Short mmCIF file of C-alpha atoms (C1' of nucleotides) in Angstrom, two decimals:
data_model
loop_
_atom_site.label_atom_id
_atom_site.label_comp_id
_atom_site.label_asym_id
_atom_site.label_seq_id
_atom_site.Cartn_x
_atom_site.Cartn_y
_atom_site.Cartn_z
CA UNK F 1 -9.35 34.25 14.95
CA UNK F 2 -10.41 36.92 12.50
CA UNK F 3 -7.45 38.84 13.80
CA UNK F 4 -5.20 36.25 12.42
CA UNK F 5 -6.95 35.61 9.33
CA UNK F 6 -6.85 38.82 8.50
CA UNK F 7 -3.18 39.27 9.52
CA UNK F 8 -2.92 35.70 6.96
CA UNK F 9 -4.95 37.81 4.38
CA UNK F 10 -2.91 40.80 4.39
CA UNK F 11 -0.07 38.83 3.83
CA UNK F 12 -1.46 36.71 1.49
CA UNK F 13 -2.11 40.06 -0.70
CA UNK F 14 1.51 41.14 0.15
CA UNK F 15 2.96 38.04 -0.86
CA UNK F 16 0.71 38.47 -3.99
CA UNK F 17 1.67 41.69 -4.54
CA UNK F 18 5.49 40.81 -4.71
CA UNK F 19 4.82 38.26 -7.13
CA UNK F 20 3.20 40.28 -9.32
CA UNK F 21 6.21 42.66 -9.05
CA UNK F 22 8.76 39.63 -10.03
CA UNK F 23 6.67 38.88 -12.92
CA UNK F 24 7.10 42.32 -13.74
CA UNK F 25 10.75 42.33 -14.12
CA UNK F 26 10.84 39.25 -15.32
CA UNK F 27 8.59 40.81 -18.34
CA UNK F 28 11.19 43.61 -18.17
CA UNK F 29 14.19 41.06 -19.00
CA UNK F 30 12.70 39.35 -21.63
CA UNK F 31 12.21 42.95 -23.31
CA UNK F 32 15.68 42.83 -23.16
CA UNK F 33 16.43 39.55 -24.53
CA UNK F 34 14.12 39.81 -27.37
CA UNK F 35 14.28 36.47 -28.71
CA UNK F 36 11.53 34.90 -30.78
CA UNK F 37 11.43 31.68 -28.22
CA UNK F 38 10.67 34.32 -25.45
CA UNK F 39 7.53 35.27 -26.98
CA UNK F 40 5.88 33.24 -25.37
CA UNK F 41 7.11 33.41 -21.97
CA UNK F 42 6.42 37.02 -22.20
CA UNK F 43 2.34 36.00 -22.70
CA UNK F 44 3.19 33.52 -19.95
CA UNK F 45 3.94 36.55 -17.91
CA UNK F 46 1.05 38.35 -18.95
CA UNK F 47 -0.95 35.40 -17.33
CA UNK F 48 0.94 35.78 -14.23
CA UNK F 49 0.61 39.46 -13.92
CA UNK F 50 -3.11 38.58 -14.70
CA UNK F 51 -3.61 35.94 -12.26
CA UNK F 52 -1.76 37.74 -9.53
CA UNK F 53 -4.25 39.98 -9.92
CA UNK F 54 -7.46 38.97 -10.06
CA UNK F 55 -6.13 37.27 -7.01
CA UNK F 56 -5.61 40.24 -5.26
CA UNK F 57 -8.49 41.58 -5.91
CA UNK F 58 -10.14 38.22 -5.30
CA UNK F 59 -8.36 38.27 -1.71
CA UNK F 60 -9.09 41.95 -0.98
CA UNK F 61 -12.93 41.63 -1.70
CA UNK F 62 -12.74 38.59 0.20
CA UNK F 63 -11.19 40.38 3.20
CA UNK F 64 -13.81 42.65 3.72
CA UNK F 65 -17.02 40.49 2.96
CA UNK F 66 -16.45 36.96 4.13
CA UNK F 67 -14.85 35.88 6.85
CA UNK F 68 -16.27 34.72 9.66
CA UNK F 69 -14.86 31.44 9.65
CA UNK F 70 -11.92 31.26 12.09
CA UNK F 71 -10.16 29.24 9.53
CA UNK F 72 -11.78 30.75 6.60
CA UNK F 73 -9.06 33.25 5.54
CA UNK F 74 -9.82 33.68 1.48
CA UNK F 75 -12.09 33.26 -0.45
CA UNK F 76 -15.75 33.22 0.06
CA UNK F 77 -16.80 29.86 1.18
CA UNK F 78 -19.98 28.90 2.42
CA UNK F 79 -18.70 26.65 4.61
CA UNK F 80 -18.25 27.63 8.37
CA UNK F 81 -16.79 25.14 10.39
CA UNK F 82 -18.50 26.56 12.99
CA UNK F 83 -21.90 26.55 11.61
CA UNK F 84 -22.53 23.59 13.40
CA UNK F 85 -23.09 25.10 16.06
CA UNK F 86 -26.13 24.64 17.54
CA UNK F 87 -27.99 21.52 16.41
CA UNK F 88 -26.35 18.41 16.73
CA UNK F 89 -26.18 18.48 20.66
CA UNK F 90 -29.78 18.81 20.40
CA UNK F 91 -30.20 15.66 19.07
CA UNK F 92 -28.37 12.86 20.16
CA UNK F 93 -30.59 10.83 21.96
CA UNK F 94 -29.92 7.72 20.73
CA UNK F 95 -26.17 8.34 19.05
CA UNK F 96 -24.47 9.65 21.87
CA UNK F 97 -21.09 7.96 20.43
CA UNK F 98 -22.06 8.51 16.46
CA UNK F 99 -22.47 11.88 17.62
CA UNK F 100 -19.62 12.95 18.67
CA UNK F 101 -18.18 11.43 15.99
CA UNK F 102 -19.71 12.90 13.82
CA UNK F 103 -19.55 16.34 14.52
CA UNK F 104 -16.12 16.13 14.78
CA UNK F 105 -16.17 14.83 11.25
CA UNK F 106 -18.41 16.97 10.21
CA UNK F 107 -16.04 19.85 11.54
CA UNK F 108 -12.96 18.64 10.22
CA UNK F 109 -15.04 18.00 7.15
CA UNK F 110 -15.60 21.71 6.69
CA UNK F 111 -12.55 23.03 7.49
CA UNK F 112 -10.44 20.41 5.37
CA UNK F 113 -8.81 21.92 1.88
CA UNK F 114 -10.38 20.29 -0.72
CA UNK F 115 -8.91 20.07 -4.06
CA UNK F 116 -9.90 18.36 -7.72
CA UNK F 117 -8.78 16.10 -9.56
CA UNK F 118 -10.07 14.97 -13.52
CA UNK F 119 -8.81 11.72 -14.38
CA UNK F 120 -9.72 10.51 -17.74
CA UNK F 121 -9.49 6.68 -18.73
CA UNK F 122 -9.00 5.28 -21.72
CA UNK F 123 -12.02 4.10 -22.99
CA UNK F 124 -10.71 1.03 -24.96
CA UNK F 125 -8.88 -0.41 -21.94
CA UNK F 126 -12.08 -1.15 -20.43
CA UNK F 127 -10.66 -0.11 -17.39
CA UNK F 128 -12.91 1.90 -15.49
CA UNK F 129 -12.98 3.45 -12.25
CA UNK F 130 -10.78 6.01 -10.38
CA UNK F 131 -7.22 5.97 -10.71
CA UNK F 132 -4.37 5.03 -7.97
CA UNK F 133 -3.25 8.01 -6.47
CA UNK F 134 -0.73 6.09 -4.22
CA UNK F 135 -3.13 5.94 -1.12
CA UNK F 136 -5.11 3.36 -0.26
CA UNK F 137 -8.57 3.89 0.26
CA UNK F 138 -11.59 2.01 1.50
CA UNK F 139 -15.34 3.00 0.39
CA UNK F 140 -17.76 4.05 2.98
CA UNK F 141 -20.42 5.29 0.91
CA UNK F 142 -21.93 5.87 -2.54
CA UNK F 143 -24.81 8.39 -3.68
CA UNK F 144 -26.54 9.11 -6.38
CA UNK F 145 -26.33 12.89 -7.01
CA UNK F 146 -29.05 14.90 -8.18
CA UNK F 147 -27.99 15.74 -11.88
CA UNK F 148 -25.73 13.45 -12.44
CA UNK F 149 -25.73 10.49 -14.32
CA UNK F 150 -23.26 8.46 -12.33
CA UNK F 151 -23.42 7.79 -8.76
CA UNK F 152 -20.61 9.42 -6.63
CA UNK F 153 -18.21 6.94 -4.52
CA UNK F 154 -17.16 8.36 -0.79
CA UNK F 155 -13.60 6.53 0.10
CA UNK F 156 -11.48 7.14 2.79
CA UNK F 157 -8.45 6.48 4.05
CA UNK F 158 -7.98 2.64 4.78
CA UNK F 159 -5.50 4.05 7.70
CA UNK F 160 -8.24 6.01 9.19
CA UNK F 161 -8.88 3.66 11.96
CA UNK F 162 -5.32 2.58 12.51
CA UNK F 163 -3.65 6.06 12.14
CA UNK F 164 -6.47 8.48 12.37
CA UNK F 165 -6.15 9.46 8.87
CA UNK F 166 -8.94 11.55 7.88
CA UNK F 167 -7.89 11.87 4.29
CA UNK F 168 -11.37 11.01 1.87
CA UNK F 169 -11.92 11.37 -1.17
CA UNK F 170 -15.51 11.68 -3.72
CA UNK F 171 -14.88 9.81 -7.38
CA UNK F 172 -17.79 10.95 -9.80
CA UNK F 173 -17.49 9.96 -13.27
CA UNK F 174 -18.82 12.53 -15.64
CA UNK F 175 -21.84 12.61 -16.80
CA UNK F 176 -20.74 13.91 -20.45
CA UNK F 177 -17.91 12.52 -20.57
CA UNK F 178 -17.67 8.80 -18.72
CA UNK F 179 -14.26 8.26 -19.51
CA UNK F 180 -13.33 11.33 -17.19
CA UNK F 181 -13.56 11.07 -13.58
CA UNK F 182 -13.35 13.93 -11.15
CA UNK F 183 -11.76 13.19 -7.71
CA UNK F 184 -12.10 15.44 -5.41
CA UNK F 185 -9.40 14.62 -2.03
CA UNK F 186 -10.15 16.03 1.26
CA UNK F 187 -7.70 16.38 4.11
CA UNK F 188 -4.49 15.39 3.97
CA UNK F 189 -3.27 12.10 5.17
CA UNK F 190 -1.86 11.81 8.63
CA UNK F 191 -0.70 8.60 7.82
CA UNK F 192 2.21 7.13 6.24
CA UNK F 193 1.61 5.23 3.98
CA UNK F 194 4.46 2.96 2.08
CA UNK F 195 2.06 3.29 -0.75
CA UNK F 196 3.49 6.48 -1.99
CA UNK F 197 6.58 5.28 -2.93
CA UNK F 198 5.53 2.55 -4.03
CA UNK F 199 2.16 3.21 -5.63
CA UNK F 200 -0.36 1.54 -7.16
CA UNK F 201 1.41 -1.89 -6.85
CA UNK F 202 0.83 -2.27 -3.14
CA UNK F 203 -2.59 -0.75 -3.03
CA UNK F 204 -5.28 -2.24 -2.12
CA UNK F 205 -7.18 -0.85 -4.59
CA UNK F 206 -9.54 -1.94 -6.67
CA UNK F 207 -10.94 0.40 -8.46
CA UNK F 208 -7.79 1.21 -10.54
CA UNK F 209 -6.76 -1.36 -12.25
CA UNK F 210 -3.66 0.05 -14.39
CA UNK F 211 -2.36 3.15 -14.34
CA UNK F 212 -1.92 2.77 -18.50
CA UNK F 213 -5.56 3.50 -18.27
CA UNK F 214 -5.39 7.14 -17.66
CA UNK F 215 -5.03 9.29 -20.70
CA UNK F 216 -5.46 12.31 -19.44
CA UNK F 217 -5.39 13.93 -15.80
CA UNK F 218 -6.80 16.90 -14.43
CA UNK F 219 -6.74 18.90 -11.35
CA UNK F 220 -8.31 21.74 -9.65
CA UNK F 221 -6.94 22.41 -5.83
CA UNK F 222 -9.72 24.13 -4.07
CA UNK F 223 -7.46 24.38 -1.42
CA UNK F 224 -3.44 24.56 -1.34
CA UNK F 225 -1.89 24.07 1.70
CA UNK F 226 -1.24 20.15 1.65
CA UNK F 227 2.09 18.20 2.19
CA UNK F 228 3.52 15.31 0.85
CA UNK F 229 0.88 13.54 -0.03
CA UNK F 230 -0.53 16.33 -1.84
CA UNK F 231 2.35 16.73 -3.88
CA UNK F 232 2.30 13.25 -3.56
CA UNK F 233 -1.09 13.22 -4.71
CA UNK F 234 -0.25 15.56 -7.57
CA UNK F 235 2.54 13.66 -8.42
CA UNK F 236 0.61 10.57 -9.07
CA UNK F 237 -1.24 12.72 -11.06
CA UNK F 238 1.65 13.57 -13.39
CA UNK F 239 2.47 10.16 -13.13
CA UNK F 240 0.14 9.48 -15.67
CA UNK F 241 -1.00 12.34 -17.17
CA UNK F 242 -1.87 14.93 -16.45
CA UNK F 243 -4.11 17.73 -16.32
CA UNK F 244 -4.88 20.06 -14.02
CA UNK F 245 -6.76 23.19 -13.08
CA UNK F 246 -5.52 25.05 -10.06
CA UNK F 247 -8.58 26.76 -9.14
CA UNK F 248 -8.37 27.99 -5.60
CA UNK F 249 -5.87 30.23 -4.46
CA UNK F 250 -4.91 30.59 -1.39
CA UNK F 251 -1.96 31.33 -1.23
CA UNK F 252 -0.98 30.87 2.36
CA UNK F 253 2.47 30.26 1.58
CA UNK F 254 4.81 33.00 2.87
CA UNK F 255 8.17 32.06 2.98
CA UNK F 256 9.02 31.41 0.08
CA UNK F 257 8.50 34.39 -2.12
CA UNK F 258 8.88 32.91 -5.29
CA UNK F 259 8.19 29.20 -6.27
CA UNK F 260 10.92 27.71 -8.97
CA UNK F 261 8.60 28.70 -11.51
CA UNK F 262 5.52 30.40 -11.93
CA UNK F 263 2.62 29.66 -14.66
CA UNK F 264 -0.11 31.36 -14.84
CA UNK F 265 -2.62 28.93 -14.16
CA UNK F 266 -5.69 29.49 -16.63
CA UNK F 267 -8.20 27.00 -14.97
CA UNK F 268 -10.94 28.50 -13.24
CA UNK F 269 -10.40 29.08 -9.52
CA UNK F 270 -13.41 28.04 -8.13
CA UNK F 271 -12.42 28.57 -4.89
CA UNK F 272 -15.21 26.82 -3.19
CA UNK F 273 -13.65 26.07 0.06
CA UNK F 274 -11.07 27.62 1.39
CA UNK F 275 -9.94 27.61 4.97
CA UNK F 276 -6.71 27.77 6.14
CA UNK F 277 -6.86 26.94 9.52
CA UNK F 278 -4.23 28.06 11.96
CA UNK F 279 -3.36 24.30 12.65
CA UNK F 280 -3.02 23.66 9.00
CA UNK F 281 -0.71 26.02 8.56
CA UNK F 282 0.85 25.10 11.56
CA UNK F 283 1.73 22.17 10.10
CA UNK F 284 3.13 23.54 7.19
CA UNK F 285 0.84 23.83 4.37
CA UNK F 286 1.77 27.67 4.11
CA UNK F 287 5.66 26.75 3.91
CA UNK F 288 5.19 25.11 0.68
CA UNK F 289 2.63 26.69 -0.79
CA UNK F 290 3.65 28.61 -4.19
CA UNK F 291 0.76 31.21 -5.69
CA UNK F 292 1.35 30.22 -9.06
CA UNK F 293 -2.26 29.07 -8.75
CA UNK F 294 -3.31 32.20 -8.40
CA UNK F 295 -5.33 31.49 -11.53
CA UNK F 296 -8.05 33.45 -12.96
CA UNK F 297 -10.62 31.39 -14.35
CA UNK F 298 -10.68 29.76 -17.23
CA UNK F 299 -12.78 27.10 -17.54
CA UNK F 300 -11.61 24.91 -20.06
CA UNK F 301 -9.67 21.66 -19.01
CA UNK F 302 -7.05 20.97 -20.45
CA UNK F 303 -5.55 17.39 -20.48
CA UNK F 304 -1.80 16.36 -20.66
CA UNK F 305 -1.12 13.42 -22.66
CA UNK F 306 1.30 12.29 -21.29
CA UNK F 307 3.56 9.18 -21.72
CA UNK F 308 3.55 6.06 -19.07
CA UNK F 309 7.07 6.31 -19.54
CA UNK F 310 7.28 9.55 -18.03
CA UNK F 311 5.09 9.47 -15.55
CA UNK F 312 6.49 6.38 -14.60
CA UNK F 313 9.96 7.97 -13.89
CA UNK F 314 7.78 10.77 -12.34
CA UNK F 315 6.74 8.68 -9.93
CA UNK F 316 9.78 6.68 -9.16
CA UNK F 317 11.06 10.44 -8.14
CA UNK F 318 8.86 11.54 -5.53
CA UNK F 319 11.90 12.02 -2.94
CA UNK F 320 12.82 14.74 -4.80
CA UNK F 321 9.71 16.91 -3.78
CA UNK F 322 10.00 15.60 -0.22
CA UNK F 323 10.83 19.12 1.19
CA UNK F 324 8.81 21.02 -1.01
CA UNK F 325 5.80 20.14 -2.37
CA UNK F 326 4.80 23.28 -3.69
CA UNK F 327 7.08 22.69 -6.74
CA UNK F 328 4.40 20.07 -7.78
CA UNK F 329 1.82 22.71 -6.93
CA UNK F 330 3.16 24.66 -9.03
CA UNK F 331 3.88 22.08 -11.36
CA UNK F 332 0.14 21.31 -11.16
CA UNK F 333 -0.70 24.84 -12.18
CA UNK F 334 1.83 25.36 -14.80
CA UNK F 335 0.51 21.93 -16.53
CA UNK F 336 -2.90 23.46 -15.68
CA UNK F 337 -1.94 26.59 -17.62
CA UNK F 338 0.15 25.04 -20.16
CA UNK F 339 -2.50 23.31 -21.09
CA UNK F 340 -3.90 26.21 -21.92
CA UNK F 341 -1.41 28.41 -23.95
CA UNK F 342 1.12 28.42 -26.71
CA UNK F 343 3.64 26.50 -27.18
CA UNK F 344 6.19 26.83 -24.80
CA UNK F 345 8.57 24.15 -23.02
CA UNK F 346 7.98 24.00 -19.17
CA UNK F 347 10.57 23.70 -16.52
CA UNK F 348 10.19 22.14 -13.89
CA UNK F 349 11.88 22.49 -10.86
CA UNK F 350 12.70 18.60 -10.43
CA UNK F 351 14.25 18.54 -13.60
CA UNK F 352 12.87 19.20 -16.59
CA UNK F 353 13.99 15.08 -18.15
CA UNK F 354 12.06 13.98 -16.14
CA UNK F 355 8.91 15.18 -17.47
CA UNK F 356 8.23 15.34 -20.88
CA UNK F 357 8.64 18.91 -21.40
CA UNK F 358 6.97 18.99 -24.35
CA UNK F 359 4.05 20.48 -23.70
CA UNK F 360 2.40 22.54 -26.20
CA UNK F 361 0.23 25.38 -24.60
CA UNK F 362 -2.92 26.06 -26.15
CA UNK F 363 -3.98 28.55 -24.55
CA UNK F 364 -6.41 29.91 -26.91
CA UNK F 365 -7.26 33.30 -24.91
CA UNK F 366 -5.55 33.11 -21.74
CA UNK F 367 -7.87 34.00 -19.01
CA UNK F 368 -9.63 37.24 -18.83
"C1'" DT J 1 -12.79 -16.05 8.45
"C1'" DG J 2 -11.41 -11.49 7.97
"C1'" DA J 3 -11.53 -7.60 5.11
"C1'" DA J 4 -13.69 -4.77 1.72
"C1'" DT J 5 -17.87 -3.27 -0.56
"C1'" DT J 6 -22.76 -2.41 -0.89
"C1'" DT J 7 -26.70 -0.15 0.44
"C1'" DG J 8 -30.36 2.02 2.95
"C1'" DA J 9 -31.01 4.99 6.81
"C1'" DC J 10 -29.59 8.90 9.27
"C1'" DC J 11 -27.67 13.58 9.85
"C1'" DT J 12 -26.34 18.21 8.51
"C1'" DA J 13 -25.92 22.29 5.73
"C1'" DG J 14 -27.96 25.35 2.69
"C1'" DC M 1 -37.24 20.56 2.61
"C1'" DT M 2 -33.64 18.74 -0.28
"C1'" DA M 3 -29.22 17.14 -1.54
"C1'" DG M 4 -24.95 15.71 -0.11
"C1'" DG M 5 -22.18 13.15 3.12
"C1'" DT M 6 -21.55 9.46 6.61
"C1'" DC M 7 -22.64 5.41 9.27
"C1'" DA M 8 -23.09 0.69 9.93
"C1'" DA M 9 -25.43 -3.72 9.10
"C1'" DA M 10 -25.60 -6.92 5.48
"C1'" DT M 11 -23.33 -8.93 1.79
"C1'" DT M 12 -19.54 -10.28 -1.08
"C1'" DC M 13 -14.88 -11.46 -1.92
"C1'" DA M 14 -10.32 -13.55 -1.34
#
DNA sequence: TGAATTTGACCTAG
DNA sequence: CTAGGTCAAATTCA
């Protein structure tokens, strides 16, 4: 298994490598274009040349030091899936069943690519509570955690039993700011669930009353490699605003050399768990995966206002990311970024209408 | 009545 | 040992 994450690694750094060398000629063209719009693409392209590579260097250091994981390929994560090894058999006396279950959760748990999401609410709606991400998901568990104000809600997939889902997800309202929660989705959904395309209407619920609630919308992938329903996921996200940080890198992704667009993401990569697991992969999380994450950190959040109306017709466009979902990664990350930086009108590779390009980047000092 | 949520106990990782 | 995460019985809701 280290043999192939290194192999993964290596090409990871390769694939980084290459990007930074398109961002490179893309700097080169604007020199040639000089026009006073392209300014700021070219400091958009310093953020990508900077991101790349901090990433690399990220990724190399990783390489070397941690990596024992079999599916931890990147960046240093405590977790080892495999660090369960020896207790739990000791125990189960009593649980035989829970047991089993359990570890396997547990493992799966570990291994499962983890990714952010801030959410902020609109404080005069009254509404409160986690927003509709087009899944629907049943609460197993709450828990006060230590520092926090707010209690933080466990949900998983309602499909879990039916399908096998083992999508969950942990809602914690911040403590500072209790307008904004931060959702953090684990695993990807097996399942299908009608609910994407049809979103919040259908679901089940609760908690999110109205998507009109969300003002602002924030993200930070810990992990990349999803499918649909991440983009799906993400796409919600944009669906009502919008904000996210693209912190982890990973960058599995190798076909695809160079996503529709790039951004350099300025959110701070946290990269807290990271594990591409062969299986993952495998199912295709490296296809679609762009490295426009590849963000240095930033830490600032950034939020995208962004208009019902537009996420609205956001949403009602999902098919177009069926086959790739990395455009709404990168999408993700270039909101993340834009967020961040000057002015400058973003792309994106669904078509640009349908999002209100009018971002304005504040990206006070870029990451560095 | 069935499904979803609540809540305290249990388990695991750090 | 502690904090975070999960389980499952009890409770609530539709």
């Amino acid at each position: 298994m280290e043999n192939s994450a290194d192999w993964e690694q290596k090409n990871l750094i390769n694939e980084l490598t290459q990007g930074r060398e398109l961002a490179k000629q893309l700097q080169l063209q604007l020199h040639l274009n000089l026009s006073s719009s392209h300014e700021t693409r070219e400091l958009l392209l310093h953020n990508i040349l900077k991101s790349y590579e901090k990433a690399l260097s990220m990724l190399k250091f990783n390489g070397t030091v941690a990596e024992p994981s079999p599916s931890g390929v990147g960046i240093g994560m405590s977790d080892s899936p495999r660090s369960l090894s020896g207790s739990p058999h000791s125990e189960d006396s009593d649980r035989d069943f829970k047991d089993h279950e359990r570890n396997d959760n547990s493992r799966k748990r570990k291994s499962m690519p983890r990714w952010t999401q801030q959410v902020q609410v609109c404080p005069g709606t009254g509404l409160e509570g986690p927003l509709d991400d087009g899944y629907s998901w049943r609460k197993y568990g709450q828990k006060d955690i230590l520092g926090a104000k707010y209690p933080r809600g466990y949900y998983r997939c309602s499909h879990r039993n039916v399908q096998g889902c083992l999508a969950t997800k942990q809602v914690q309202r911040s403590d500072e700011d209790p307008t904004i929660f931060e959702i953090t989705y684990r695993g990807r959904h097996t399942c299908t669930q009608g609910s994407l395309l049809t979103p919040a209407s259908s679901s089940p619920e609760k908690q999110e009353p109205n998507t009109t609630m969300y003002l602002h919308q924030q993200q930070t992938i810990h992990q990349p490699q999803q499918n649909q329903q991440d983009s799906q996921e993400m796409l919600s996200s944009f669906r009502t605003g919008l904000k996210v940080i693209t912190e982890d890198l990973e960058s599995t992704r190798q076909q695809s050399p160079f996503p529709s667009f790039y951004f350099p993401s300025t959110s701070s990569i946290k990269a807290e768990n990271y594990v591409p697991s062969p299986s993952l992969i495998d199912n295709n999380f490296m296809g679609n995966f762009s490295p426009s994450f590849i963000s240095p950190v930033t830490s600032g959040s950034n939020y995208f206002p962004v208009s019902p109306t537009h996420m609205n017709r956001f949403g009602g466009n999902q098919n177009l990311h069926t086959s790739d979902q990395s455009d709404l990664t990168e999408i993700v990350s270039a909101a993340t970024s834009a967020t961040n930086s000057p002015t400058i009108g973003l792309e994106f590779p669904f078509g640009p209408t349908e999002f209100d390009p009018t971002f304005t980047f504040d990206n006070p000092g870029f990451f560095s």
